[in-house]
Coordinates of C-alpha atoms in Angstrom, one line a residue:
Chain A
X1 CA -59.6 -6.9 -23.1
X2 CA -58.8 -5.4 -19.7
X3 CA -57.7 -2.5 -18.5
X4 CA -54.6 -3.1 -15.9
X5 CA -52.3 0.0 -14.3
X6 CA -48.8 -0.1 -16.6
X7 CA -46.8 -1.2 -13.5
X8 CA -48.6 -4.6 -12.9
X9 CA -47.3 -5.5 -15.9
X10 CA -44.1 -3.8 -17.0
X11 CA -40.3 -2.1 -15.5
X12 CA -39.3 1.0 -16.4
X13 CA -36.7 3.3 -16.4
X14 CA -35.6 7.2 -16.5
X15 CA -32.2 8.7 -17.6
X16 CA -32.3 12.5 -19.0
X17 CA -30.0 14.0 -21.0
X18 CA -30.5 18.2 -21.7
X19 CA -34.1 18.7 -22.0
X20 CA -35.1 15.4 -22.6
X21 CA -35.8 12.6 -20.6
X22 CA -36.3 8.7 -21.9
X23 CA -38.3 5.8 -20.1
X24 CA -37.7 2.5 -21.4
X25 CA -40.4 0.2 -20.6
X26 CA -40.0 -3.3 -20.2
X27 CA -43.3 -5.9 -20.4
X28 CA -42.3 -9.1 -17.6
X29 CA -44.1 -10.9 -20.5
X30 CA -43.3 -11.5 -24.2
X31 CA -47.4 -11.2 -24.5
X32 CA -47.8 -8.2 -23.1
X33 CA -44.9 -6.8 -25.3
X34 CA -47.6 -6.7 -28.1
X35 CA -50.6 -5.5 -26.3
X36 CA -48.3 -2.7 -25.5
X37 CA -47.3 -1.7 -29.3
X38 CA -51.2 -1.4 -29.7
X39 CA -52.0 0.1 -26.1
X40 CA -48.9 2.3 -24.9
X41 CA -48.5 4.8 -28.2
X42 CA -46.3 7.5 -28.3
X43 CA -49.4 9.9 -28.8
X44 CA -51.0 8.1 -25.7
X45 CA -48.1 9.2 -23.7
X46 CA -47.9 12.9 -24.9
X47 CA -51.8 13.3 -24.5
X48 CA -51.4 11.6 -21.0
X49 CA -48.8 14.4 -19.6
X50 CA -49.6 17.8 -22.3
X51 CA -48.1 20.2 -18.9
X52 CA -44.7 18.0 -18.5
X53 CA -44.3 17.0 -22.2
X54 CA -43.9 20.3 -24.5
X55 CA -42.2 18.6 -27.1
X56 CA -42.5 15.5 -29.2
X57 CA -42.8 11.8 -27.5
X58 CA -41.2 9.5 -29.9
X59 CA -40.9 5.8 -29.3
X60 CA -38.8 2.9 -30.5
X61 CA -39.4 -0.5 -30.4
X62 CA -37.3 -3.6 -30.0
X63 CA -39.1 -6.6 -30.9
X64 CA -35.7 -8.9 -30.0
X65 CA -35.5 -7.5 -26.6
X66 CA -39.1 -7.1 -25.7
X67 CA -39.2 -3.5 -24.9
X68 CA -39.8 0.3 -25.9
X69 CA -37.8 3.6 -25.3
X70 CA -40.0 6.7 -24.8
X71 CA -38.0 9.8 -25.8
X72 CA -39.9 13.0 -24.0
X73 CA -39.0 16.3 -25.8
X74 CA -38.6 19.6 -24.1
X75 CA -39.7 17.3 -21.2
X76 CA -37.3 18.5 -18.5
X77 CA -38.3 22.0 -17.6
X78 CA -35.1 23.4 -19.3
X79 CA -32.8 20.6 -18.1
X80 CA -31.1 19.3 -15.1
X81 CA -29.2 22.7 -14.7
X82 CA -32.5 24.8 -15.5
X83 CA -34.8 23.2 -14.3
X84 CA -36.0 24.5 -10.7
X85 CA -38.1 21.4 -10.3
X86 CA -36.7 19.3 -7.1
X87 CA -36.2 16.2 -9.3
X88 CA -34.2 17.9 -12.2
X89 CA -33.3 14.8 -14.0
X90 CA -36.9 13.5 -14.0
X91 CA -35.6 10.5 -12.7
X92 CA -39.1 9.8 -10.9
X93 CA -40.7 10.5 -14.2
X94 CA -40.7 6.5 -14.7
X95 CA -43.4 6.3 -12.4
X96 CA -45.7 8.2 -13.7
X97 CA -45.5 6.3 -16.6
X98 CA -46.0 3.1 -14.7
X99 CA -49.1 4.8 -13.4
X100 CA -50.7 4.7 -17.0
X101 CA -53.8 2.5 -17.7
X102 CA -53.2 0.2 -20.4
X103 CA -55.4 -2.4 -22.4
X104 CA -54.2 -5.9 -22.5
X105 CA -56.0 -9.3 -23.7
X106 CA -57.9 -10.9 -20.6
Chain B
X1 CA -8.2 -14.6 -20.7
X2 CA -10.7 -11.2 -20.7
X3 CA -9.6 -8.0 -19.0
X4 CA -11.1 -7.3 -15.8
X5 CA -12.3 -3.7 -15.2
X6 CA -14.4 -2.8 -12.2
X7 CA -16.9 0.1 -12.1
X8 CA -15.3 2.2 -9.0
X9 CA -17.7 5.1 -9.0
X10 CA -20.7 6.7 -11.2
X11 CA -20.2 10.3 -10.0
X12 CA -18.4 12.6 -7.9
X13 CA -19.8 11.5 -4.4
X14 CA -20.1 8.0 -5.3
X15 CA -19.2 5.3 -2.3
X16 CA -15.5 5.0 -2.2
X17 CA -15.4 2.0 0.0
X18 CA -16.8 0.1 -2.6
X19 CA -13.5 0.4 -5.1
X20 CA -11.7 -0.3 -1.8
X21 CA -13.8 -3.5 -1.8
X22 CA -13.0 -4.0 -6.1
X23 CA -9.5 -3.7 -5.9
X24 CA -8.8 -6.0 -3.1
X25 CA -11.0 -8.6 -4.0
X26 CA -12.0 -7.9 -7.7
X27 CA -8.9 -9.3 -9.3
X28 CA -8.8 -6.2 -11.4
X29 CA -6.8 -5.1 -14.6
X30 CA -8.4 -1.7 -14.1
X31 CA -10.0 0.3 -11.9
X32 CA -12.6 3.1 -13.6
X33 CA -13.6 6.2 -11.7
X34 CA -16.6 7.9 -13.6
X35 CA -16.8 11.0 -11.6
X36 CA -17.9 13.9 -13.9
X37 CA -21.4 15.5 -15.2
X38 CA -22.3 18.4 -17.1
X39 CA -22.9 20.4 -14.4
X40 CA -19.9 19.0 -12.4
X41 CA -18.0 20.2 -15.2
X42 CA -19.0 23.8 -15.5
X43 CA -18.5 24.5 -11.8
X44 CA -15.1 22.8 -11.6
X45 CA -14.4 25.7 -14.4
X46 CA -15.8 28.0 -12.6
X47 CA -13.9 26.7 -9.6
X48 CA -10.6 27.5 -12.0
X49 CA -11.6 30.5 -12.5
X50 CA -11.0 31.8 -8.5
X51 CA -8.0 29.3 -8.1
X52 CA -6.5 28.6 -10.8
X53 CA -4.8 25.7 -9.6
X54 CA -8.0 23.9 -9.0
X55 CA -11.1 22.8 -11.1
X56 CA -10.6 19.1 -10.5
X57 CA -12.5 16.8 -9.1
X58 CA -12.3 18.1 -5.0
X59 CA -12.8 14.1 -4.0
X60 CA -9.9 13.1 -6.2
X61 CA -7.4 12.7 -2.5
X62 CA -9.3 11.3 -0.6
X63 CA -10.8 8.8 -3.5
X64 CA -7.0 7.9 -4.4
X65 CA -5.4 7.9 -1.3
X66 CA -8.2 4.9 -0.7
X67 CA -7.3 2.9 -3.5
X68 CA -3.7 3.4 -4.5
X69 CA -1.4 1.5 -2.5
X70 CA -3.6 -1.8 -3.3
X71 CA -3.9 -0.9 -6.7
X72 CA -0.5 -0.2 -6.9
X73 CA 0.3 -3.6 -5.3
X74 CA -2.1 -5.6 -7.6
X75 CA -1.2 -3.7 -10.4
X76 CA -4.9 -2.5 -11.3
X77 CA -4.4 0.5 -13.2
X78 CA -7.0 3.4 -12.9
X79 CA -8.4 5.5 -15.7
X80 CA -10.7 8.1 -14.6
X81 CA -11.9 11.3 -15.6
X82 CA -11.4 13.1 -12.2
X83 CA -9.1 15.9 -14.1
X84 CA -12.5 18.1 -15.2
X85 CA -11.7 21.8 -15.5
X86 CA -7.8 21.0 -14.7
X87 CA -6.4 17.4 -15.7
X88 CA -2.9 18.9 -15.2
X89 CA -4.1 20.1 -11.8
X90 CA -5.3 16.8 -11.1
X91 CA -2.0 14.8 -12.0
X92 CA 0.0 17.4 -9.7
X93 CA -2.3 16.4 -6.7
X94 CA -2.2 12.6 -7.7
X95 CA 1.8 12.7 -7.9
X96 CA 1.0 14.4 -4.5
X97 CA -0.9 11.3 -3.0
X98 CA 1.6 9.0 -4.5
X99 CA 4.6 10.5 -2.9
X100 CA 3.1 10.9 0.4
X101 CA 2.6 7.4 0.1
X102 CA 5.8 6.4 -1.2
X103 CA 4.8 5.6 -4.3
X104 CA 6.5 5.2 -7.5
X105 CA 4.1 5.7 -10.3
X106 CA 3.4 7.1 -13.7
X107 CA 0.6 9.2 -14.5
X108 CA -0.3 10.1 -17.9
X109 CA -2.6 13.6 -18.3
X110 CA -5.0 13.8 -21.1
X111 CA -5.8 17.3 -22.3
X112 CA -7.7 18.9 -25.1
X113 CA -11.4 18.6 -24.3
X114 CA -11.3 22.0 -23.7
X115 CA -12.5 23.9 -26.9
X116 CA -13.6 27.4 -25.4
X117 CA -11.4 28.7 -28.3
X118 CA -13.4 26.4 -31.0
X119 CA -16.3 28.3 -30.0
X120 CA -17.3 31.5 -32.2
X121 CA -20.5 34.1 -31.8
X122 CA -21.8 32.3 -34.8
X123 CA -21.2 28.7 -33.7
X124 CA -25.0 27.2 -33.1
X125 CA -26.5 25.9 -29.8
X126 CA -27.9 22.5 -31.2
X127 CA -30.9 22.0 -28.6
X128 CA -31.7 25.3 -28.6
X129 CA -31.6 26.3 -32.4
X130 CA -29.8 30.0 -31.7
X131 CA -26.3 31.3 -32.2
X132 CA -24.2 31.7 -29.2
X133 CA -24.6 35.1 -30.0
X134 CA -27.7 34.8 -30.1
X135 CA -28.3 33.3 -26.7
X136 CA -25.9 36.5 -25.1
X137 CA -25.0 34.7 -22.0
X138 CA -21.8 34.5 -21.2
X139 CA -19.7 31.0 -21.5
X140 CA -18.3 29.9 -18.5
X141 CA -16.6 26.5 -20.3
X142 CA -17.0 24.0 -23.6
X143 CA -15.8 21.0 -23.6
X144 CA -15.8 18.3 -26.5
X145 CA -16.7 14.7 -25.4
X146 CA -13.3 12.6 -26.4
X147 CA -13.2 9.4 -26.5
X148 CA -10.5 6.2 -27.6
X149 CA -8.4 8.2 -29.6
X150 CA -7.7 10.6 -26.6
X151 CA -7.4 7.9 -23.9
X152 CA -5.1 5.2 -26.1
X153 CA -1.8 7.2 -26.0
X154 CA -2.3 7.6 -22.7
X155 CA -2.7 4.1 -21.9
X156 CA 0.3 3.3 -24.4
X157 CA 2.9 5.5 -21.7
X158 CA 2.2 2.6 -19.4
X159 CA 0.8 4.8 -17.3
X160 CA -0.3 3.6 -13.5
X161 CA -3.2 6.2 -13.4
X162 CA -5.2 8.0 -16.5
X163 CA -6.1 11.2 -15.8
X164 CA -8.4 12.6 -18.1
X165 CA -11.9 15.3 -18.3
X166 CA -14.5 15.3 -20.5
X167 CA -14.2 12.0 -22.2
X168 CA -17.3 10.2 -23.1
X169 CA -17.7 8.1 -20.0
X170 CA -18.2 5.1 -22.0
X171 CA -14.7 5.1 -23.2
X172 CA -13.3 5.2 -19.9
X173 CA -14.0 1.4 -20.4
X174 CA -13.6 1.0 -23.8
X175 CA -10.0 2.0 -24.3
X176 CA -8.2 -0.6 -22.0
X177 CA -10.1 -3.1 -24.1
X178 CA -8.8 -1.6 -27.1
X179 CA -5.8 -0.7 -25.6
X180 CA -5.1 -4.7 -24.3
X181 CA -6.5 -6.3 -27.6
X182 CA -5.4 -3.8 -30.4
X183 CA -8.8 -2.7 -31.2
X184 CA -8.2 -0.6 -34.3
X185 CA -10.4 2.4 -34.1
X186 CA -12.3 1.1 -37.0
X187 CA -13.0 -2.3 -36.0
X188 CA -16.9 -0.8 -35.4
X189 CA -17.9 -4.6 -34.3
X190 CA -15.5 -4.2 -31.1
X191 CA -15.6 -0.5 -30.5
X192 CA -19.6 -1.4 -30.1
X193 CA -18.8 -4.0 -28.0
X194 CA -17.0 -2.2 -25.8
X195 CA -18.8 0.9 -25.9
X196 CA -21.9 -0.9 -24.8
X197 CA -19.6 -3.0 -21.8
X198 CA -18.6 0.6 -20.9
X199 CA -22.5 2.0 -21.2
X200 CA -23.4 -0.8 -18.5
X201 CA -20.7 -0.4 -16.3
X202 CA -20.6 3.2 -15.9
X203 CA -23.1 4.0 -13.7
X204 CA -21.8 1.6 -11.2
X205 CA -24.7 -0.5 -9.4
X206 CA -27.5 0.8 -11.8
X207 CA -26.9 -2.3 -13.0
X208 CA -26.6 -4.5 -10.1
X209 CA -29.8 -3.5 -8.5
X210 CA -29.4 0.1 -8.0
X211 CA -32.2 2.6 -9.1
X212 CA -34.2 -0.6 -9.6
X213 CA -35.8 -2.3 -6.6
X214 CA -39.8 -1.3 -6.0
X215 CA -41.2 -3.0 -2.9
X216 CA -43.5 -5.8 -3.8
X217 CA -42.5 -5.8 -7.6
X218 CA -39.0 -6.0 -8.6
X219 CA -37.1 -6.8 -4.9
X220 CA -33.7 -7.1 -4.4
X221 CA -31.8 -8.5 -2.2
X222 CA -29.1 -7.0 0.6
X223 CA -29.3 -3.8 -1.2
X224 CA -27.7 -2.0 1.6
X225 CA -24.4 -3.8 0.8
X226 CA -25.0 -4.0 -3.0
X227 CA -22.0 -4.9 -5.3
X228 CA -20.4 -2.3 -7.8
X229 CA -19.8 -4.4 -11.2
X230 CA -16.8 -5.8 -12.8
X231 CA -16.9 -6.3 -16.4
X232 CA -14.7 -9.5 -18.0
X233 CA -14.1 -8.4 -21.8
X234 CA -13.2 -10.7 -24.0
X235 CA -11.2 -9.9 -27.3
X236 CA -13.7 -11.0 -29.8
X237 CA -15.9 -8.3 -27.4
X238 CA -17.8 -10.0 -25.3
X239 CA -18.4 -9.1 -21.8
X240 CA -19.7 -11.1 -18.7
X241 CA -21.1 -8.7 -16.0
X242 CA -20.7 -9.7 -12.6
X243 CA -20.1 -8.2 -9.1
X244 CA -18.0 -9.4 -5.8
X245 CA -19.2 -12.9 -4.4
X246 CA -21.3 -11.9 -1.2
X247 CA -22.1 -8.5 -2.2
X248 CA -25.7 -7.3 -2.2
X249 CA -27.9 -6.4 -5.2
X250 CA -28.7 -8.7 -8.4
X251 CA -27.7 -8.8 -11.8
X252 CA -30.3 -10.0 -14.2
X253 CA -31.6 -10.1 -18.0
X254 CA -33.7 -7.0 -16.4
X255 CA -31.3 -5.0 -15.1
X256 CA -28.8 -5.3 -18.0
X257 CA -32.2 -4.2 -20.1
X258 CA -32.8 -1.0 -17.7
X259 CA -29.2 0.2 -18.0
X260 CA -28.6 -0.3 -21.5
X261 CA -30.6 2.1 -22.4
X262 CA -30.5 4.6 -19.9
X263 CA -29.7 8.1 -21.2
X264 CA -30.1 6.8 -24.5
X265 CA -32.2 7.7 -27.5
X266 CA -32.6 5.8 -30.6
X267 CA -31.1 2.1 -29.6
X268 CA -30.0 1.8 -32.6
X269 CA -27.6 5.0 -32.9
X270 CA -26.1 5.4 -29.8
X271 CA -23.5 8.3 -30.4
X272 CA -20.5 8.4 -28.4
X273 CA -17.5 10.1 -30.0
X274 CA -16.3 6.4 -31.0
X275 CA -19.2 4.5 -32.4
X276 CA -23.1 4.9 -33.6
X277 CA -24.0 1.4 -31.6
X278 CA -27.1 -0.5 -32.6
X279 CA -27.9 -2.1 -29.6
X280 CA -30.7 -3.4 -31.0
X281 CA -29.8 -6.8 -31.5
X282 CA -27.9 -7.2 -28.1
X283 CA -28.0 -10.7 -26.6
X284 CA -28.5 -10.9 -23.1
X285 CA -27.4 -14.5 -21.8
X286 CA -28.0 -15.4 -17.7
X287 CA -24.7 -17.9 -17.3
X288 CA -25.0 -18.3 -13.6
X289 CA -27.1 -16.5 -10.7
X290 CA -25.7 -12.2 -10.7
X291 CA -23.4 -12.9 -13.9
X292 CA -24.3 -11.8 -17.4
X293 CA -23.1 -12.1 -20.8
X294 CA -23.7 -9.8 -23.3
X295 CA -22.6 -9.8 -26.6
X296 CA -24.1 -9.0 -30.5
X297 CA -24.1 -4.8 -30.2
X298 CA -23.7 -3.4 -33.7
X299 CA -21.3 -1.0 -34.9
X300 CA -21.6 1.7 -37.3
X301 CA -18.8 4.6 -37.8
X302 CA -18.5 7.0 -35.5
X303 CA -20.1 10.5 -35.8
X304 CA -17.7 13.2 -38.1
X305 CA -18.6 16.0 -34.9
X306 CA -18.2 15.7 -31.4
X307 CA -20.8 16.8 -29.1
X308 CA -19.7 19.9 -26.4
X309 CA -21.0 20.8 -23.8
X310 CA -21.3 25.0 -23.6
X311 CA -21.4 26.3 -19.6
X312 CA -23.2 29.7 -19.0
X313 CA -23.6 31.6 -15.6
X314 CA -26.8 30.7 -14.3
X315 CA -26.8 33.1 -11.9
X316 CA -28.2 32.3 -8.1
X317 CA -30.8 29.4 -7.5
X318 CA -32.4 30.1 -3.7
X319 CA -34.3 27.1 -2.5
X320 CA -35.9 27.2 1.3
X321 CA -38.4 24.2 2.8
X322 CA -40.6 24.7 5.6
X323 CA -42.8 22.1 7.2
X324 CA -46.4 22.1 8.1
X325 CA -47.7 18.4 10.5
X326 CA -50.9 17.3 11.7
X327 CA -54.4 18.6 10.9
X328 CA -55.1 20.7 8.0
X329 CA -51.7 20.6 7.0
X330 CA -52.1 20.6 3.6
X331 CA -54.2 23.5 3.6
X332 CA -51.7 25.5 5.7
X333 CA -49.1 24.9 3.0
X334 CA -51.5 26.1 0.5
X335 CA -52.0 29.1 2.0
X336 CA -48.2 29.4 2.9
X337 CA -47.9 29.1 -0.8
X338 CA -50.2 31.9 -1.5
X339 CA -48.4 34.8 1.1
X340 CA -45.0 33.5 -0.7
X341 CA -46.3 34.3 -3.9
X342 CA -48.1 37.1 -2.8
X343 CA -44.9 38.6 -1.2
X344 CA -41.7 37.9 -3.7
X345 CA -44.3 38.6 -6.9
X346 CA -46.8 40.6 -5.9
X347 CA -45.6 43.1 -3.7
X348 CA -41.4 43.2 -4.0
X349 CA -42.2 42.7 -7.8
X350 CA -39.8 39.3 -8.3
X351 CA -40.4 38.6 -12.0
X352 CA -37.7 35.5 -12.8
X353 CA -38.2 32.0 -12.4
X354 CA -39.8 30.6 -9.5
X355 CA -41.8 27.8 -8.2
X356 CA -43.4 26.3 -5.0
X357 CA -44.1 23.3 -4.4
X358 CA -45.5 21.0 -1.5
X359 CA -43.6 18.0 -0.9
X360 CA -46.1 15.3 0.2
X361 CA -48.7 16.9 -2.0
X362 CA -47.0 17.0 -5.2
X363 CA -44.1 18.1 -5.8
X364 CA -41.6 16.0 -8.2
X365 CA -44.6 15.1 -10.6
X366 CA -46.5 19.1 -10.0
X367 CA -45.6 20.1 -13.7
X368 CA -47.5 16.4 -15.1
X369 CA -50.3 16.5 -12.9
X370 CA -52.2 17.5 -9.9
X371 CA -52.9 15.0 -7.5
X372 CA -55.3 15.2 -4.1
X373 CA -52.9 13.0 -1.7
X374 CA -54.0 12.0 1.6
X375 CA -51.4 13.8 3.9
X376 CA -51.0 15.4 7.3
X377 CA -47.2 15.9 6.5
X378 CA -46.2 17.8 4.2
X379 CA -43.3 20.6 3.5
X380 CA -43.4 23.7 1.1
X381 CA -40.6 24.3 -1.0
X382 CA -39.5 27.2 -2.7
X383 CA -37.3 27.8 -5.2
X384 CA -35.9 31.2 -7.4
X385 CA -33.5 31.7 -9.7
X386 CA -31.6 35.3 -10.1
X387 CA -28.2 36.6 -11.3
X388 CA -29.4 39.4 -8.0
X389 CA -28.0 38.2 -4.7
X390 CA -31.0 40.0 -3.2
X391 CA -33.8 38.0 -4.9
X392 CA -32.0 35.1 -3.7
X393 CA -31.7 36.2 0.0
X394 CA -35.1 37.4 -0.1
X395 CA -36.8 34.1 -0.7
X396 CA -34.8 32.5 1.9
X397 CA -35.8 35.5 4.3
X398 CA -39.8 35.2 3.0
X399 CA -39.9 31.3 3.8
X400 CA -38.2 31.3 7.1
X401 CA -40.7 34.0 7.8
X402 CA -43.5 32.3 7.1
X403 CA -42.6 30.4 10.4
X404 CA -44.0 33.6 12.7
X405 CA -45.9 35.6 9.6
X406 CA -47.8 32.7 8.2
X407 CA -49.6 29.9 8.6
X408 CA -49.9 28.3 12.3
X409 CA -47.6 25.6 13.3
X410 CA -44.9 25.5 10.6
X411 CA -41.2 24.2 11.4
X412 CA -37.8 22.9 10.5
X413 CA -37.0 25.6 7.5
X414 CA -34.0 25.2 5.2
X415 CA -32.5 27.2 3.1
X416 CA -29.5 27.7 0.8
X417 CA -28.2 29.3 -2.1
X418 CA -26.0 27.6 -4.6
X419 CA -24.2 29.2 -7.4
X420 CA -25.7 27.8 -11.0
X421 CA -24.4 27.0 -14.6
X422 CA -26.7 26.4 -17.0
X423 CA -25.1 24.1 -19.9
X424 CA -26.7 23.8 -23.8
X425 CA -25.2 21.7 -26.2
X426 CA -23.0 22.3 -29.6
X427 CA -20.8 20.1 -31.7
X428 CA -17.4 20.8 -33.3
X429 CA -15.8 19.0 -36.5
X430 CA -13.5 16.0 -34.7
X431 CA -10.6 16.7 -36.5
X432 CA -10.1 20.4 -35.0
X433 CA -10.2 19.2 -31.7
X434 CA -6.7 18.4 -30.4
X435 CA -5.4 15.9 -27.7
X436 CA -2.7 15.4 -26.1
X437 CA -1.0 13.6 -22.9
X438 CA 1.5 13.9 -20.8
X439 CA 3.4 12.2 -18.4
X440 CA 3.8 12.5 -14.6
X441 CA 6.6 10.7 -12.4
X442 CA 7.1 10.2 -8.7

């Protein structure tokens, strides 16, 4: 196993709707798909962010298509129209999950 | 033969030249203009409120009077939800445009979204789990999403321009499908199918390379001129995604991914008020370089409640920026930080929501971590929120300040207040919420 940054290996994407924000993450390769269902949990991604995510992380997987969707509870500070943060929509917040270390084989 | 709709705009301030660009060259049946959010909504009703004959989109002249002639010419029609707070308001200023141009079209109003009057003390804010009562506020606007069933008798007038509010974007796209093919509402197979062409489409280029490219791992090309997509539905649902030959940007098996599941939750129960889409199962087929077919979303029946969207007054939000250059920067802002704090909490007593942040430092991600950046440029930002005008002026006042009664060598401050809505979310039985249209002749 190594350990690589999420972003060397995978896209991703933000989109928020009321208080919660999902990033769907999408492995370039069909291997790292499955490293990924072992690597990047859902509890791996709460414990990663505790301040930003306040509620539950849930994530779905979609084996055809090779991908997750993150869903970040009471993730957005209120919202886009509570939220005082400058990025309201967490629409950078697909970055910082691209800035995760994950496990994949060698 | 599919129907041709292009994907005009994603929001209010969207690029208008590019639906110049889609009408003239696109070979359109229709032209969609996607150009509300929640927020956009609640001002625009707010926006009624002093003027009564306003609350529509404020682009909606210059947008048309871009478009029409050629669309008119071509005959593209347009379906768009530029009414907001006012459709009928909306369809007045569109007959307007259409005269002055010497026009003579048909424009068919769709109304109803608004459900202030579905709304009771006892009815339950869903994401916050409390009464409206309970939450005290008070409701500046509610609007149900509509979807196919409101749009369809508008599009059955023959109608050159749809004019509608809050429908669910989606069906912006979906209903000229249904509309061209006679789609019946329960035909869950092509409502999916169109729901998901009209998921991809409207956000305009966020599927043709927009909100996508990062420098040295997913590049694309001629971004600057990137093309707005066109979506070719088929009647057994199928839809090729593709944009203007020459344009900028890339469609790809990646960017279809991104978008189809942007703003969504579970992928397989996508809720709009016409479906519960499994898009589980899509399949994403690459037929020649920037064109994309999809096809295979699943379609289960649509949800018995439609989701609305509930307005408050937010009050003031105050936001001033101040910059600090060159050595010890970062340390300057820290300590600009400190007096701000010091000033609107400590000593005038400001006890709402605030924050500061330094831009450079950390600002968008503060809240999920805090990071040591390397920086000799950076720019403090404050931000309050009040229903008090005077909190408000007084952080703009305390930050421009800082410039002589802080921290050495800060410049370039910015400050504004904007008025605020805050929106939460409820959901009303469908069948109590009524639609209507009506029609509009120059």
């Amino acid at each position: 196993m190594k350990t690589v940054q999420l972003r060397e290996i995978a896209a991703a994407r933000s989109g928020d709707k009321g208080n919660i924000s999902n990033i769907s993450v999408w492995p370039y390769e069909r291997r790292h798909y499955e490293a990924l269902k072992k690597s990047l949990t859902a509890e791996r991604v709460k414990s990663a962010f505790p301040r930003l995510i306040r509620g539950e992380v849930e994530r779905y997987e979609l084996d055809k298509l090779g991908g997750f969707n993150f869903v970040l509870h009471d993730a957005l500070e209120g919202g886009v129209s509570s939220s005082l943060n400058l990025d309201a929509h967490g629409k950078s917040f697909s970055f910082l999950l691209l800035s995760m270390d994950v496990e994949i084989e060698e | 033969m599919g129907i041709r709709i292009g994907a005009g705009a994603a929001f209010s301030n969207d690029r208008i030249r590019a639906s110049v660009d889609l009408v003239e060259q696109g070979r359109l049946d229709y032209l969609v203009l996607e150009c509300l959010a929640e927020r956009t909504l609640a001002m625009d009703h707010v926006e009624r409120l002093r003027d009564p004959g306003r609350g529509y989109n404020s682009g909606l002249r210059k947008r048309l009077l871009a478009v029409l002639r050629q669309a008119t010419e071509k005959g593209t029609r347009i379906v768009t939800n530029m009414g907001s707070a006012n459709p009928m308001g909306a369809a007045r200023e569109a007959a307007q445009v259409a005269r002055e141009l010497r026009l003579s079209i048909r424009i068919a109003v769709v109304e109803g979204d608004d459900v202030r009057a579905l709304m009771e003390p006892d009815t339950m804010l869903a994401d916050l789990g409390i009464t409206l009562a309970q939450f005290g506020k008070p409701m500046v606007s509610a609007n149900a999403y509509i979807g196919l069933d409101a749009l369809l008798p508008a599009l059955q007038t023959g109608a050159d321009i749809v004019i509608a509010g809050r429908v669910a974007d989606s069906s912006l796209f979906l209903a000229p499908a249904a509309f061209e093919f006679g789609w019946a509402a329960d035909d869950w197979e092509k409502i999916a199918a169109g729901v998901l062409a009209g998921h991809l489409l409207e956000c305009t280029t966020q599927v043709t390379g927009g909100y996508f490219a990062d420098p040295g791992y997913k590049d694309v090309p001629g971004l600057d001129n990137v093309g707005y997509p066109i979506g070719e539905i088929e009647r057994d649902g199928r839809t090729r995604i593709e944009k203007l030959p020459g344009t900028g940007g890339c469609i790809t098996e990646l960017t279809i991914k991104e978008q189809m599941l942007y703003e969504v939750h579970d992928p397989r129960r996508y809720l709009t008020p016409d479906i519960a889409a499994d898009f589980s199962e899509v399949d994403i087929e690459v037929t020649a370089p920037d064109v994309v077919t999809v096809s295979g979303a699943i379609g289960n029946p649509r949800p018995e409640q439609l989701k609305v969207t509930v307005g408050f007054d937010g009050g003031l939000i105050a936001e001033g920026e101040l910059s600090y250059a060159g050595l010890g920067a970062r340390a300057r802002a820290e300590l600009a930080r400190r007096i701000l704090v010091d000033r609107i909490v400590g000593r005038f007593g400001f006890a709402g929501d605030m924050r500061v942040d330094i831009i450079g430092v950390n600002a968008l991600h503060a809240t999920a971590m805090y990071k040591t950046a390397e920086t000799e440029d950076v720019r403090i930002r404050a931000a309050l929120r009040s229903a008090d005008r005077q909190d408000a002026e007084l952080l703009l006042e305390e930050v421009e300040c800082l410039a002589i009664s802080g921290p050495a060598g800060a410049g370039g401050f910015r400050g504004r207040t904007t008025p605020s809505i805050v929106t939460h979310s409820a959901f009303v039985d469908r069948h109590a919420v009524k639609t209507s249209v009506q029609v509009l002749e120059t």
